[in-house]
Amino acid sequence: MITTRVIRLGLIVGFAALVPAVFVLLAGQSPWRVLTTLVLYAFGPQGWSEVLVHAIPLTLIGLGVAFALRAGLFNIGGDGQFIAGTVVSVFFAPYFGGLGLVGLLAFLTCGFIGGAALGALVGYLRERFNASEIIVTIMLNYVAVQMVSYLIRGPMADPMPFWPRSYMIPPDCILPVLVPGTRLHAGLIVALAMVIVFAIIQHRTVFGFQSLVLGANPGAAIYAGFRVKALTVLVMAVSGGLGGLAGAVEVGGLYQRIVDNMGEGFGLAGIAVALIARLEPIAIPFAACLFGIFFAGGGALQRELALPFPLVWIVEATVIFAVAALHWALPDRKAAA
Amino acid sequence: MIPFLEARGLTKAYGQLRANDDVSFSILPGEIVGIVGENGAGKSTLVKMLGGAIEPDSGSIYISGERVTMRSPADATKAGISLVHQHFKLIDSLTVEENLVLGRPELRHGILNFKALRSGFEGVAKDLGTSLQYDARVSTLSVGGRQQIELVRALFHEPRLLILDEPTAVLPPTERERLLCLIRRLKERGMAAILISHKLDDLYDCCDRAVVMRAGRVVGSSDLRSDDRGQLVRLIVGEELPPPEVRRGTRGAPLVSVRELVVRRDNGTVAVDRGSFDLHAGEIIGLCGVEGNGQTELMHALAGMRAIEAGEIVYALGKQTAVKCDAASLRQAGVAHIPEDRLHHAVVPSFTLTMNWFLRKLSERGLVSFGFLQRLSAAKATHEAIAINDVRASGPRARMSDLSGGNQQKFVIGRELGEGVSVILAGHPTRGLDIRTVAVIRNRLVAERARGVAILLLSADLSEVWDLADRVMVMARGKLRGPVPVGETSLAEIGHWMTTP
């Protein structure tokens, strides 16, 4: 029994290592050199902060995906909710000028509300029309991309439009840099606070308990008398809200405005993060750091070894496959409590 | 006479647990032997060894005096042993004929000559005194109809020993009678049979002898033609059972009034068709019916788990006369519900016992404050409840799926019943449980009735209804008959109502 598990685990790890290696070879590079470059960069003097910078939005989106998935809902709409968060927060940001910390909190809250509205819409469509949340979230991703693309070229465009981008947010809404000389911003605190909040919600509150029951045994949720429809909408709203918060944090911490294609690929990576963390809130920042290494290191690979960035997505897909296969090698997950 | 089958010292262990420990018994040609015992006594393990599904660790099996080794079900078939499983091994989306062919692996190779095979099946069916609808899909058949297919499949090989695992558990009374009749007829032809059953009535109606198992061992054998029931029950449970309490309650005011109730199934068909009845304090109404005639939907509507289409359900609980009919408010108002589908409704198998305790207690003071779960208090309450209700578990942190069915049910009952409960909706509360657990649960229901609780008992076991209920009501194709006092009707009449809407 134990030996078969070890063998299976070995096969999975081997698969996860081999597939990216093959693509690196196809790209004409040595896998070993890629690995050392990646590791040296990630733990190097410039790299570590960049890893964390990328891990911030991935943690927030991953938390949202995990929260929904624990309730049996597949939120694939991280990208769309991220965009909705940037749009709503930046739209209201001019009103928060001169309000100091209150303005910053209001700005972040707007981001959450933007994502939550999109998530709630998905939950509502699912309960009202029995629409698959998987399909609806994916389609809304495209809607969001087109919408923001229009907004930053039109109504919300920069007054001096060199590039397609929005106007700047007031200084009060900017998340301060934590370590001078790096891009590491206070979004890190926001993300870690959310991890703690959601670990508590998931395991200590009635709302979290109800969402866990909904995912583990929907029949028991009906038997217990939970308002399943309202619960579904609420879970999707909270899940989307975290994606939207990631958008606001990214604007406030890095760009100070909406730029074209910001946050591209974060939605999918957020799913991978949630899966690697096995949907456990406390484990999510660590999984996010792993992907932070890929994202930040991907840029380094592009610069130093001339490897194409989509390699990161191949690694991402491999990891999702490997994690999906993990249950084949590991004993059942412990009881949800 | 040489026994057809003799088992000598069969032993099978799963880790520390000896599922079968030195089991020896024999069966003569033409003899019908019942094997009884509580859940987990080792009956299934024994049957699996006799059917070739598992090999014993030690011990041997002799057929007509010759030692045989059975490594697969095919070997058992060759030795003349056929098995009818408790859970039918049929494919719902295929036709009867296709399922019959599937049951004969040796016929699967090459090209099938359905016509030639059909005459073979027809012969067996005729012999059984039944006819099969070969082109009907299995999904459209009743439970009894499905069992007929299994029987034809088992008898096709002309076995000399037929093993039936809990064959009457799911059958309505008329079909049960037919099945027992059939077994007796097969006996006249010299076929031996082993009947695994929880129901002592089955044994007395059709077996010559009962072999009693307890904790993996054969603890005795009882001649059913002479011995009394008390002694057999003592052999099964090992000690005196708590005596059945037959005190009838004193009927009080109606607590639940159902008027012209219409409930639909998920697929839109009418499950409950204008049903009306009153459930009074201090009485048990037994609800009978063949599975799938709307009882489940009625129970779910009463428990607030299913929307009602028309009509009304009025609860008179405490000061209120009508309660908002959703499951959580009903629970809070004192309506306990033991769902018939334990794993899909009553518990979350992947959660710990403590977390399962919360499931229906989220409005209870002390367990939840300001939206936060008080896990320590819940663990303490769970700990007490499993001690009081004799739930065999390692503790409140045990996972629900690690408990046996009987212990899960005791947990559910411990959670549902208690102070402040004035109505109990019980869906098959004793189905599939061993004789001791059944007795404990029945006595609990009777005790609750004595406290003035109104109980609606959905049960497929008519003798249970007769033992416990004050009034009985039948559902057939969505129509309600009754309730009538148990003393003013007969099993025959109830059976008639069940089958003729």
CSV table of C-alpha atoms in Angstrom, one decimal, chain B residues 256-460:
chain,number,residue,atom,x,y,z
B,256,VAL,CA,-49.8,18.6,12.3
B,257,SER,CA,-52.8,19.2,10.0
B,258,VAL,CA,-52.3,18.4,6.4
B,259,ARG,CA,-55.1,19.5,4.0
B,260,GLU,CA,-55.4,18.7,0.2
B,261,LEU,CA,-51.6,18.7,-0.1
B,262,VAL,CA,-50.1,18.5,-3.5
B,263,VAL,CA,-46.3,17.9,-4.0
B,264,ARG,CA,-44.5,17.4,-7.2
B,265,ARG,CA,-41.3,15.4,-7.9
B,266,ASP,CA,-38.3,17.1,-9.5
B,267,ASN,CA,-39.4,15.7,-12.9
B,268,GLY,CA,-42.8,17.5,-12.5
B,269,THR,CA,-44.9,14.4,-11.9
B,270,VAL,CA,-47.4,14.6,-9.0
B,271,ALA,CA,-45.9,12.7,-6.0
B,272,VAL,CA,-48.6,13.6,-3.4
B,273,ASP,CA,-52.1,13.9,-4.7
B,274,ARG,CA,-54.4,15.9,-2.5
B,275,GLY,CA,-53.4,14.2,0.8
B,276,SER,CA,-55.1,15.1,4.0
B,277,PHE,CA,-54.6,13.8,7.6
B,278,ASP,CA,-54.0,15.0,11.2
B,279,LEU,CA,-51.1,13.9,13.3
B,280,HIS,CA,-52.0,14.1,17.0
B,281,ALA,CA,-49.8,14.5,20.1
B,282,GLY,CA,-49.0,11.2,21.7
B,283,GLU,CA,-49.6,9.0,18.8
B,284,ILE,CA,-47.6,7.2,16.1
B,285,ILE,CA,-49.0,7.0,12.6
B,286,GLY,CA,-47.3,4.4,10.5
B,287,LEU,CA,-46.9,5.4,6.9
B,288,CYS,CA,-46.7,2.4,4.6
B,289,GLY,CA,-46.4,2.0,0.9
B,290,VAL,CA,-44.3,0.4,-1.9
B,291,GLU,CA,-41.2,2.5,-2.5
B,292,GLY,CA,-41.6,5.3,-5.0
B,293,ASN,CA,-45.3,6.0,-4.4
B,294,GLY,CA,-44.8,9.5,-3.0
B,295,GLN,CA,-44.0,8.8,0.7
B,296,THR,CA,-40.5,10.3,0.4
B,297,GLU,CA,-41.9,13.5,-1.1
B,298,LEU,CA,-44.6,13.7,1.6
B,299,MET,CA,-42.0,13.4,4.3
B,300,HIS,CA,-39.7,16.0,2.7
B,301,ALA,CA,-42.6,18.4,2.3
B,302,LEU,CA,-43.5,18.0,6.0
B,303,ALA,CA,-39.9,18.6,6.9
B,304,GLY,CA,-39.7,21.7,4.8
B,305,MET,CA,-37.2,20.2,2.4
B,306,ARG,CA,-39.6,20.3,-0.6
B,307,ALA,CA,-41.9,23.1,-1.9
B,308,ILE,CA,-45.6,22.4,-1.8
B,309,GLU,CA,-47.6,23.0,-4.9
B,310,ALA,CA,-51.1,23.4,-3.3
B,311,GLY,CA,-52.9,22.7,-0.1
B,312,GLU,CA,-51.5,23.4,3.3
B,313,ILE,CA,-49.5,22.0,6.2
B,314,VAL,CA,-50.3,23.6,9.6
B,315,TYR,CA,-48.1,23.0,12.6
B,316,ALA,CA,-49.6,23.8,16.0
B,317,LEU,CA,-46.4,24.1,18.0
B,318,GLY,CA,-46.2,26.0,21.3
B,319,LYS,CA,-48.0,29.3,21.0
B,320,GLN,CA,-47.7,29.5,17.3
B,321,THR,CA,-50.3,27.8,15.2
B,322,ALA,CA,-48.7,28.1,11.8
B,323,VAL,CA,-44.9,27.9,11.3
B,324,LYS,CA,-43.1,29.1,8.3
B,325,CYS,CA,-42.4,25.8,6.5
B,326,ASP,CA,-38.7,25.8,6.0
B,327,ALA,CA,-36.5,23.1,7.4
B,328,ALA,CA,-34.5,25.4,9.8
B,329,SER,CA,-37.5,27.1,11.3
B,330,LEU,CA,-39.3,23.8,11.7
B,331,ARG,CA,-36.4,22.3,13.5
B,332,GLN,CA,-36.2,25.3,15.8
B,333,ALA,CA,-39.9,25.0,16.5
B,334,GLY,CA,-39.5,21.4,17.6
B,335,VAL,CA,-39.9,19.2,14.5
B,336,ALA,CA,-37.3,16.5,14.5
B,337,HIS,CA,-36.6,14.7,11.2
B,338,ILE,CA,-34.8,11.4,10.7
B,339,PRO,CA,-34.3,11.3,7.0
B,340,GLU,CA,-34.6,8.0,5.2
B,341,ASP,CA,-31.5,8.6,3.1
B,342,ARG,CA,-28.8,8.9,5.8
B,343,LEU,CA,-25.8,9.5,3.7
B,344,HIS,CA,-27.4,12.0,1.3
B,345,HIS,CA,-29.3,14.0,3.8
B,346,ALA,CA,-28.8,13.2,7.5
B,347,VAL,CA,-25.0,13.5,7.8
B,348,VAL,CA,-22.0,14.8,5.9
B,349,PRO,CA,-19.8,11.7,5.7
B,350,SER,CA,-16.5,13.5,5.2
B,351,PHE,CA,-17.0,15.7,8.3
B,352,THR,CA,-16.2,14.9,11.9
B,353,LEU,CA,-18.9,14.0,14.4
B,354,THR,CA,-18.6,17.4,16.0
B,355,MET,CA,-19.2,19.2,12.7
B,356,ASN,CA,-22.1,16.9,12.0
B,357,TRP,CA,-23.5,17.9,15.4
B,358,PHE,CA,-23.6,21.5,14.2
B,359,LEU,CA,-25.6,20.6,11.1
B,360,ARG,CA,-29.0,20.9,12.6
B,361,LYS,CA,-28.0,23.0,15.7
B,362,LEU,CA,-27.0,26.3,14.1
B,363,SER,CA,-29.7,28.1,15.9
B,364,GLU,CA,-29.0,26.6,19.3
B,365,ARG,CA,-27.8,28.9,22.0
B,366,GLY,CA,-24.4,28.0,23.4
B,367,LEU,CA,-23.3,26.3,20.2
B,368,VAL,CA,-23.2,29.4,18.0
B,369,SER,CA,-22.7,33.0,19.1
B,370,PHE,CA,-22.6,36.0,16.8
B,371,GLY,CA,-22.2,33.8,13.8
B,372,PHE,CA,-19.2,31.9,15.2
B,373,LEU,CA,-19.1,28.2,15.8
B,374,GLN,CA,-18.4,27.3,19.4
B,375,ARG,CA,-16.5,24.1,18.6
B,376,LEU,CA,-15.5,23.3,22.2
B,377,SER,CA,-19.1,23.3,23.4
B,378,ALA,CA,-20.1,21.3,20.3
B,379,ALA,CA,-17.4,18.7,21.0
B,380,LYS,CA,-18.5,18.4,24.6
B,381,ALA,CA,-22.2,18.0,23.5
B,382,THR,CA,-21.2,15.5,20.9
B,383,HIS,CA,-19.1,13.6,23.4
B,384,GLU,CA,-22.0,13.4,25.8
B,385,ALA,CA,-24.5,12.4,23.0
B,386,ILE,CA,-22.4,9.6,21.7
B,387,ALA,CA,-22.0,8.2,25.3
B,388,ILE,CA,-25.8,8.5,26.0
B,389,ASN,CA,-26.8,7.0,22.7
B,390,ASP,CA,-24.2,4.3,22.7
B,391,VAL,CA,-22.6,5.4,19.4
B,392,ARG,CA,-19.5,3.3,18.9
B,393,ALA,CA,-16.9,5.8,17.7
B,394,SER,CA,-13.4,6.8,18.8
B,395,GLY,CA,-14.7,10.2,19.8
B,396,PRO,CA,-16.1,13.5,18.6
B,397,ARG,CA,-13.2,13.9,16.2
B,398,ALA,CA,-14.0,10.6,14.4
B,399,ARG,CA,-15.0,10.9,10.8
B,400,MET,CA,-18.7,10.1,10.2
B,401,SER,CA,-17.9,7.9,7.2
B,402,ASP,CA,-15.8,5.6,9.6
B,403,LEU,CA,-18.9,4.7,11.6
B,404,SER,CA,-21.2,1.8,10.7
B,405,GLY,CA,-24.7,2.5,9.5
B,406,GLY,CA,-26.2,1.6,12.9
B,407,ASN,CA,-23.9,4.0,14.7
B,408,GLN,CA,-24.6,6.7,12.2
B,409,GLN,CA,-28.3,6.3,12.8
B,410,LYS,CA,-27.9,6.4,16.5
B,411,PHE,CA,-25.9,9.6,16.2
B,412,VAL,CA,-28.6,11.1,14.0
B,413,ILE,CA,-31.3,10.2,16.5
B,414,GLY,CA,-29.3,11.5,19.4
B,415,ARG,CA,-28.9,14.8,17.5
B,416,GLU,CA,-32.6,15.1,16.5
B,417,LEU,CA,-34.4,14.0,19.5
B,418,GLY,CA,-34.4,15.6,22.9
B,419,GLU,CA,-35.9,18.5,24.9
B,420,GLY,CA,-38.3,20.7,23.0
B,421,VAL,CA,-39.2,18.2,20.3
B,422,SER,CA,-42.9,17.8,19.8
B,423,VAL,CA,-43.1,16.2,16.3
B,424,ILE,CA,-40.9,13.5,14.9
B,425,LEU,CA,-40.8,12.6,11.2
B,426,ALA,CA,-39.0,9.3,11.0
B,427,GLY,CA,-38.1,7.9,7.6
B,428,HIS,CA,-37.3,4.2,7.7
B,429,PRO,CA,-35.4,4.7,11.0
B,430,THR,CA,-34.5,1.0,11.5
B,431,ARG,CA,-33.9,-0.1,7.9
B,432,GLY,CA,-30.8,-2.3,7.4
B,433,LEU,CA,-29.9,-2.1,11.1
B,434,ASP,CA,-29.2,-5.0,13.4
B,435,ILE,CA,-31.7,-6.4,15.8
B,436,ARG,CA,-30.3,-4.7,18.9
B,437,THR,CA,-30.1,-1.3,17.3
B,438,VAL,CA,-33.6,-1.7,15.9
B,439,ALA,CA,-34.9,-2.5,19.4
B,440,VAL,CA,-33.1,0.5,20.9
B,441,ILE,CA,-34.6,2.9,18.2
B,442,ARG,CA,-38.1,1.5,18.5
B,443,ASN,CA,-38.1,1.8,22.3
B,444,ARG,CA,-36.9,5.4,21.9
B,445,LEU,CA,-39.8,6.2,19.6
B,446,VAL,CA,-42.2,4.6,22.0
B,447,ALA,CA,-40.7,6.6,24.9
B,448,GLU,CA,-41.1,9.8,22.9
B,449,ARG,CA,-44.7,9.0,22.3
B,450,ALA,CA,-45.3,8.5,26.0
B,451,ARG,CA,-43.9,12.1,26.4
B,452,GLY,CA,-46.7,13.3,24.2
B,453,VAL,CA,-44.7,13.6,21.0
B,454,ALA,CA,-46.5,13.2,17.7
B,455,ILE,CA,-44.6,10.7,15.4
B,456,LEU,CA,-45.0,10.0,11.7
B,457,LEU,CA,-43.2,6.7,11.0
B,458,LEU,CA,-42.4,5.8,7.4
B,459,SER,CA,-41.6,2.1,7.4
B,460,ALA,CA,-41.4,-0.7,4.9
